[in-house]
Amino acid sequence: MNQSLKDPHLLPARLTFLPKTATSPKTSNTISHLSNPSLFAPSLSPSLCYVPTFATSFSEICKVVTAILHIGNVEFKAEEADSSMKLIRKELGPKFKELLELGKPGVVASILAACERLETLSHECCHALSTAVNLDSESPSFIVPHILFLESYFRDKSSWKWPPYDKMHALGCLMLQIIFRYPMVSFFMSLTSMDAAHVLQIAKDARGGHVIEAFLSLYVSTKMKLKVVTKLQDHYVELAMGTASSFTVEKCFASSNMSLKENIATELLAARAELSKTKHGPYLLKKLDIDGVITKLLFMSMSNVYHLRNLLTKSLSAFSQDDMVLVRLV
């Protein structure tokens, strides 16, 4: 092994030039890539020299991060030390808004992904993101809409309105998928408070559909799930006809109670012929067992009728003969 890798004091010395030259447009791109193996791939660097190198060099690099962002995104690929993630959050967490304004959501998405992979500081980074995308004067209900349309929101924050025809931001949707894997109530409430028309637009969008599917996950309460599923009622056929959105229908069906499953099954059964003509339609109908659900509902209806008839019979048998005569007279 190279002597510089054996001695933990040598590697930091080799990297002390980074902060001084990072502001140079000609060298910043090269420095960014050269520092990746040492700083962000500990498997390539001995732990003895990785930790002090990261601590001494990265904190200085962050001070000039805005100077190198015009070249490319800072990369966080394989952080292994909890202390390293704490340093990243400390240095870049307050800069989330600045990074997003500069059009560098990839940096924020990488940090969130690293937090998820290492199972550390997820709540802190999610909170930093919610602060970055919401003005102090705005309601927390705007958090999710702003992330869904990151680009248009940061283009005009003061007068932003929900764009009815824009495609949703790829990295914004990716970040929400990561966030919805944690019990982040403010994000959950932001989605459930949306208008039904907006929830439908999310479900119909190829990227937004993945956000709805992630929302219907382990950490979301049943009550909140049903709020979103209910907002999509009367539109499940429209969603089922789309190849991508059919997966959202499947997820909504699985998250529903029996009453909502009945409603979804009834909607899809009415369009069964049209659905069967699509490539994914037969699979969806079989996966949701629409025939089985309808059969079960019919059986329950017949059972209810039979039970009602028995009740009427018992009630009538309790009448006396004189009462029956009075009933006939009436």
PDB file of C-alpha atoms in Angstrom, residues 116-293:
ATOM      1  CA  GLU A 116     -32.000   6.672   4.360  1.00  0.00           C
ATOM      2  CA  ARG A 117     -29.201   4.253   3.489  1.00  0.00           C
ATOM      3  CA  LEU A 118     -27.294   4.930   6.700  1.00  0.00           C
ATOM      4  CA  GLU A 119     -30.471   5.244   8.811  1.00  0.00           C
ATOM      5  CA  THR A 120     -29.352   8.482  10.413  1.00  0.00           C
ATOM      6  CA  LEU A 121     -30.448  12.145  10.584  1.00  0.00           C
ATOM      7  CA  SER A 122     -33.444  11.549   8.296  1.00  0.00           C
ATOM      8  CA  HIS A 123     -35.851  13.664  10.337  1.00  0.00           C
ATOM      9  CA  GLU A 124     -33.388  16.540  10.580  1.00  0.00           C
ATOM     10  CA  CYS A 125     -32.778  16.620   6.820  1.00  0.00           C
ATOM     11  CA  CYS A 126     -36.504  16.314   6.048  1.00  0.00           C
ATOM     12  CA  HIS A 127     -37.173  19.255   8.354  1.00  0.00           C
ATOM     13  CA  ALA A 128     -34.419  21.265   6.636  1.00  0.00           C
ATOM     14  CA  LEU A 129     -36.065  20.569   3.274  1.00  0.00           C
ATOM     15  CA  SER A 130     -39.527  21.604   4.494  1.00  0.00           C
ATOM     16  CA  THR A 131     -38.042  24.889   5.735  1.00  0.00           C
ATOM     17  CA  ALA A 132     -36.283  25.461   2.411  1.00  0.00           C
ATOM     18  CA  VAL A 133     -39.405  25.061   0.252  1.00  0.00           C
ATOM     19  CA  ASN A 134     -41.890  27.009   2.350  1.00  0.00           C
ATOM     20  CA  LEU A 135     -41.954  30.721   3.084  1.00  0.00           C
ATOM     21  CA  ASP A 136     -42.508  31.749   6.698  1.00  0.00           C
ATOM     22  CA  SER A 137     -45.798  33.388   5.734  1.00  0.00           C
ATOM     23  CA  GLU A 138     -47.122  30.275   3.988  1.00  0.00           C
ATOM     24  CA  SER A 139     -49.146  27.402   5.379  1.00  0.00           C
ATOM     25  CA  PRO A 140     -47.332  24.050   5.840  1.00  0.00           C
ATOM     26  CA  SER A 141     -49.905  22.586   3.449  1.00  0.00           C
ATOM     27  CA  PHE A 142     -47.825  23.984   0.560  1.00  0.00           C
ATOM     28  CA  ILE A 143     -44.756  21.858   1.368  1.00  0.00           C
ATOM     29  CA  VAL A 144     -45.598  18.917  -0.903  1.00  0.00           C
ATOM     30  CA  PRO A 145     -46.922  21.022  -3.836  1.00  0.00           C
ATOM     31  CA  HIS A 146     -43.724  23.099  -3.843  1.00  0.00           C
ATOM     32  CA  ILE A 147     -41.542  19.974  -3.922  1.00  0.00           C
ATOM     33  CA  LEU A 148     -43.650  18.431  -6.700  1.00  0.00           C
ATOM     34  CA  PHE A 149     -43.008  21.517  -8.847  1.00  0.00           C
ATOM     35  CA  LEU A 150     -39.564  22.549  -7.596  1.00  0.00           C
ATOM     36  CA  GLU A 151     -38.448  24.288 -10.762  1.00  0.00           C
ATOM     37  CA  SER A 152     -41.541  26.438 -11.291  1.00  0.00           C
ATOM     38  CA  TYR A 153     -41.793  27.258  -7.575  1.00  0.00           C
ATOM     39  CA  PHE A 154     -38.243  28.605  -7.283  1.00  0.00           C
ATOM     40  CA  ARG A 155     -38.703  30.483 -10.536  1.00  0.00           C
ATOM     41  CA  ASP A 156     -41.383  32.641  -8.912  1.00  0.00           C
ATOM     42  CA  LYS A 157     -41.823  31.945  -5.196  1.00  0.00           C
ATOM     43  CA  SER A 158     -43.810  35.064  -4.307  1.00  0.00           C
ATOM     44  CA  SER A 159     -46.687  34.486  -6.744  1.00  0.00           C
ATOM     45  CA  TRP A 160     -46.505  30.733  -7.346  1.00  0.00           C
ATOM     46  CA  LYS A 161     -49.719  28.901  -8.146  1.00  0.00           C
ATOM     47  CA  TRP A 162     -50.411  25.245  -8.814  1.00  0.00           C
ATOM     48  CA  PRO A 163     -49.607  24.649 -12.525  1.00  0.00           C
ATOM     49  CA  PRO A 164     -52.427  22.501 -13.967  1.00  0.00           C
ATOM     50  CA  TYR A 165     -50.513  21.255 -17.011  1.00  0.00           C
ATOM     51  CA  ASP A 166     -46.841  21.088 -15.974  1.00  0.00           C
ATOM     52  CA  LYS A 167     -45.011  17.807 -15.524  1.00  0.00           C
ATOM     53  CA  MET A 168     -43.877  17.132 -12.005  1.00  0.00           C
ATOM     54  CA  HIS A 169     -40.216  17.495 -11.065  1.00  0.00           C
ATOM     55  CA  ALA A 170     -38.331  14.180 -11.257  1.00  0.00           C
ATOM     56  CA  LEU A 171     -36.016  14.781  -8.294  1.00  0.00           C
ATOM     57  CA  GLY A 172     -38.784  16.464  -6.311  1.00  0.00           C
ATOM     58  CA  CYS A 173     -40.913  13.328  -6.662  1.00  0.00           C
ATOM     59  CA  LEU A 174     -37.915  11.180  -5.772  1.00  0.00           C
ATOM     60  CA  MET A 175     -37.314  13.170  -2.586  1.00  0.00           C
ATOM     61  CA  LEU A 176     -40.963  12.786  -1.568  1.00  0.00           C
ATOM     62  CA  GLN A 177     -40.760   9.030  -2.097  1.00  0.00           C
ATOM     63  CA  ILE A 178     -37.848   8.934   0.346  1.00  0.00           C
ATOM     64  CA  ILE A 179     -39.563  11.246   2.848  1.00  0.00           C
ATOM     65  CA  PHE A 180     -42.802   9.232   2.887  1.00  0.00           C
ATOM     66  CA  ARG A 181     -40.857   6.261   4.228  1.00  0.00           C
ATOM     67  CA  TYR A 182     -40.623   8.099   7.536  1.00  0.00           C
ATOM     68  CA  PRO A 183     -43.327   9.274   9.965  1.00  0.00           C
ATOM     69  CA  MET A 184     -43.185  12.906   8.831  1.00  0.00           C
ATOM     70  CA  VAL A 185     -46.637  14.189   9.812  1.00  0.00           C
ATOM     71  CA  SER A 186     -46.234  17.658   8.271  1.00  0.00           C
ATOM     72  CA  PHE A 187     -45.598  16.118   4.842  1.00  0.00           C
ATOM     73  CA  PHE A 188     -48.497  13.662   5.271  1.00  0.00           C
ATOM     74  CA  MET A 189     -50.929  16.432   6.201  1.00  0.00           C
ATOM     75  CA  SER A 190     -49.741  18.554   3.288  1.00  0.00           C
ATOM     76  CA  LEU A 191     -50.783  15.836   0.834  1.00  0.00           C
ATOM     77  CA  THR A 192     -54.078  14.944   2.515  1.00  0.00           C
ATOM     78  CA  SER A 193     -55.141  18.607   2.609  1.00  0.00           C
ATOM     79  CA  MET A 194     -54.918  18.980  -1.181  1.00  0.00           C
ATOM     80  CA  ASP A 195     -57.952  19.385  -3.415  1.00  0.00           C
ATOM     81  CA  ALA A 196     -59.232  16.215  -5.059  1.00  0.00           C
ATOM     82  CA  ALA A 197     -58.376  17.659  -8.494  1.00  0.00           C
ATOM     83  CA  HIS A 198     -54.743  18.136  -7.467  1.00  0.00           C
ATOM     84  CA  VAL A 199     -54.482  14.626  -6.018  1.00  0.00           C
ATOM     85  CA  LEU A 200     -55.891  13.277  -9.292  1.00  0.00           C
ATOM     86  CA  GLN A 201     -53.285  15.237 -11.274  1.00  0.00           C
ATOM     87  CA  ILE A 202     -50.539  13.738  -9.105  1.00  0.00           C
ATOM     88  CA  ALA A 203     -51.887  10.221  -9.633  1.00  0.00           C
ATOM     89  CA  LYS A 204     -52.102  10.703 -13.416  1.00  0.00           C
ATOM     90  CA  ASP A 205     -48.526  12.009 -13.663  1.00  0.00           C
ATOM     91  CA  ALA A 206     -45.950   9.271 -14.345  1.00  0.00           C
ATOM     92  CA  ARG A 207     -43.664  10.604 -11.595  1.00  0.00           C
ATOM     93  CA  GLY A 208     -46.394  11.765  -9.247  1.00  0.00           C
ATOM     94  CA  GLY A 209     -47.994   8.321  -9.232  1.00  0.00           C
ATOM     95  CA  HIS A 210     -44.916   6.973  -7.472  1.00  0.00           C
ATOM     96  CA  VAL A 211     -45.398   9.648  -4.799  1.00  0.00           C
ATOM     97  CA  ILE A 212     -48.970   8.458  -4.116  1.00  0.00           C
ATOM     98  CA  GLU A 213     -47.758   4.854  -3.982  1.00  0.00           C
ATOM     99  CA  ALA A 214     -45.014   5.797  -1.508  1.00  0.00           C
ATOM    100  CA  PHE A 215     -47.544   7.708   0.593  1.00  0.00           C
ATOM    101  CA  LEU A 216     -49.677   4.577   0.979  1.00  0.00           C
ATOM    102  CA  SER A 217     -46.893   2.976   3.005  1.00  0.00           C
ATOM    103  CA  LEU A 218     -46.256   1.576   6.459  1.00  0.00           C
ATOM    104  CA  TYR A 219     -45.854   4.826   8.380  1.00  0.00           C
ATOM    105  CA  VAL A 220     -49.011   6.560   7.171  1.00  0.00           C
ATOM    106  CA  SER A 221     -52.097   6.059   9.336  1.00  0.00           C
ATOM    107  CA  THR A 222     -55.094   4.247   7.850  1.00  0.00           C
ATOM    108  CA  LYS A 223     -57.212   7.380   8.294  1.00  0.00           C
ATOM    109  CA  MET A 224     -54.820   9.467   6.170  1.00  0.00           C
ATOM    110  CA  LYS A 225     -54.567   6.761   3.513  1.00  0.00           C
ATOM    111  CA  LEU A 226     -58.340   6.599   3.174  1.00  0.00           C
ATOM    112  CA  LYS A 227     -58.484  10.393   2.747  1.00  0.00           C
ATOM    113  CA  VAL A 228     -56.289  10.174  -0.353  1.00  0.00           C
ATOM    114  CA  VAL A 229     -58.011   7.057  -1.719  1.00  0.00           C
ATOM    115  CA  THR A 230     -61.409   8.751  -1.302  1.00  0.00           C
ATOM    116  CA  LYS A 231     -60.247  11.836  -3.243  1.00  0.00           C
ATOM    117  CA  LEU A 232     -59.686   9.605  -6.289  1.00  0.00           C
ATOM    118  CA  GLN A 233     -63.205   8.129  -6.310  1.00  0.00           C
ATOM    119  CA  ASP A 234     -65.039   8.226  -9.659  1.00  0.00           C
ATOM    120  CA  HIS A 235     -61.668   8.418 -11.443  1.00  0.00           C
ATOM    121  CA  TYR A 236     -60.346   4.893 -10.964  1.00  0.00           C
ATOM    122  CA  VAL A 237     -61.331   3.805 -14.477  1.00  0.00           C
ATOM    123  CA  GLU A 238     -59.425   6.770 -15.921  1.00  0.00           C
ATOM    124  CA  LEU A 239     -56.387   5.836 -13.828  1.00  0.00           C
ATOM    125  CA  ALA A 240     -56.704   2.126 -14.576  1.00  0.00           C
ATOM    126  CA  MET A 241     -56.580   2.784 -18.316  1.00  0.00           C
ATOM    127  CA  GLY A 242     -53.060   4.216 -17.980  1.00  0.00           C
ATOM    128  CA  THR A 243     -50.153   1.780 -17.821  1.00  0.00           C
ATOM    129  CA  ALA A 244     -48.285   3.697 -15.103  1.00  0.00           C
ATOM    130  CA  SER A 245     -51.296   4.901 -13.117  1.00  0.00           C
ATOM    131  CA  SER A 246     -52.753   1.369 -13.000  1.00  0.00           C
ATOM    132  CA  PHE A 247     -50.122   0.584 -10.350  1.00  0.00           C
ATOM    133  CA  THR A 248     -51.498   3.481  -8.302  1.00  0.00           C
ATOM    134  CA  VAL A 249     -54.986   1.955  -8.579  1.00  0.00           C
ATOM    135  CA  GLU A 250     -53.583  -1.348  -7.339  1.00  0.00           C
ATOM    136  CA  LYS A 251     -51.956   0.361  -4.345  1.00  0.00           C
ATOM    137  CA  CYS A 252     -55.110   2.340  -3.521  1.00  0.00           C
ATOM    138  CA  PHE A 253     -57.220  -0.813  -3.661  1.00  0.00           C
ATOM    139  CA  ALA A 254     -54.867  -2.621  -1.284  1.00  0.00           C
ATOM    140  CA  SER A 255     -55.004   0.313   1.163  1.00  0.00           C
ATOM    141  CA  SER A 256     -58.807   0.609   1.143  1.00  0.00           C
ATOM    142  CA  ASN A 257     -61.413  -0.673   3.548  1.00  0.00           C
ATOM    143  CA  MET A 258     -64.179  -2.976   2.319  1.00  0.00           C
ATOM    144  CA  SER A 259     -66.526  -0.123   1.466  1.00  0.00           C
ATOM    145  CA  LEU A 260     -63.964   1.653  -0.732  1.00  0.00           C
ATOM    146  CA  LYS A 261     -62.922  -1.642  -2.331  1.00  0.00           C
ATOM    147  CA  GLU A 262     -66.564  -2.149  -3.276  1.00  0.00           C
ATOM    148  CA  ASN A 263     -66.676   1.305  -4.883  1.00  0.00           C
ATOM    149  CA  ILE A 264     -63.429   0.768  -6.811  1.00  0.00           C
ATOM    150  CA  ALA A 265     -64.509  -2.712  -7.944  1.00  0.00           C
ATOM    151  CA  THR A 266     -67.872  -1.368  -9.111  1.00  0.00           C
ATOM    152  CA  GLU A 267     -66.145   1.367 -11.125  1.00  0.00           C
ATOM    153  CA  LEU A 268     -63.743  -1.060 -12.789  1.00  0.00           C
ATOM    154  CA  LEU A 269     -66.441  -3.656 -13.457  1.00  0.00           C
ATOM    155  CA  ALA A 270     -68.430  -1.084 -15.434  1.00  0.00           C
ATOM    156  CA  ALA A 271     -65.408  -0.589 -17.725  1.00  0.00           C
ATOM    157  CA  ARG A 272     -64.299  -4.217 -17.771  1.00  0.00           C
ATOM    158  CA  ALA A 273     -64.643  -4.587 -21.552  1.00  0.00           C
ATOM    159  CA  GLU A 274     -62.483  -1.513 -22.212  1.00  0.00           C
ATOM    160  CA  LEU A 275     -59.886  -2.533 -19.639  1.00  0.00           C
ATOM    161  CA  SER A 276     -59.633  -6.030 -21.108  1.00  0.00           C
ATOM    162  CA  LYS A 277     -58.514  -4.529 -24.421  1.00  0.00           C
ATOM    163  CA  THR A 278     -55.403  -2.963 -22.873  1.00  0.00           C
ATOM    164  CA  LYS A 279     -52.189  -4.893 -22.257  1.00  0.00           C
ATOM    165  CA  HIS A 280     -52.277  -4.397 -18.498  1.00  0.00           C
ATOM    166  CA  GLY A 281     -56.060  -4.510 -18.012  1.00  0.00           C
ATOM    167  CA  PRO A 282     -56.525  -8.298 -17.660  1.00  0.00           C
ATOM    168  CA  TYR A 283     -53.654  -8.448 -15.172  1.00  0.00           C
ATOM    169  CA  LEU A 284     -55.130  -5.608 -13.102  1.00  0.00           C
ATOM    170  CA  LEU A 285     -58.609  -7.177 -13.023  1.00  0.00           C
ATOM    171  CA  LYS A 286     -57.116 -10.499 -11.977  1.00  0.00           C
ATOM    172  CA  LYS A 287     -54.731  -8.930  -9.448  1.00  0.00           C
ATOM    173  CA  LEU A 288     -57.547  -7.049  -7.723  1.00  0.00           C
ATOM    174  CA  ASP A 289     -59.843 -10.090  -8.061  1.00  0.00           C
ATOM    175  CA  ILE A 290     -62.723  -7.898  -9.198  1.00  0.00           C
ATOM    176  CA  ASP A 291     -64.935 -10.931  -9.901  1.00  0.00           C
ATOM    177  CA  GLY A 292     -64.232 -12.284  -6.424  1.00  0.00           C
ATOM    178  CA  VAL A 293     -65.045  -8.967  -4.768  1.00  0.00           C
TER     179      VAL A 293
END
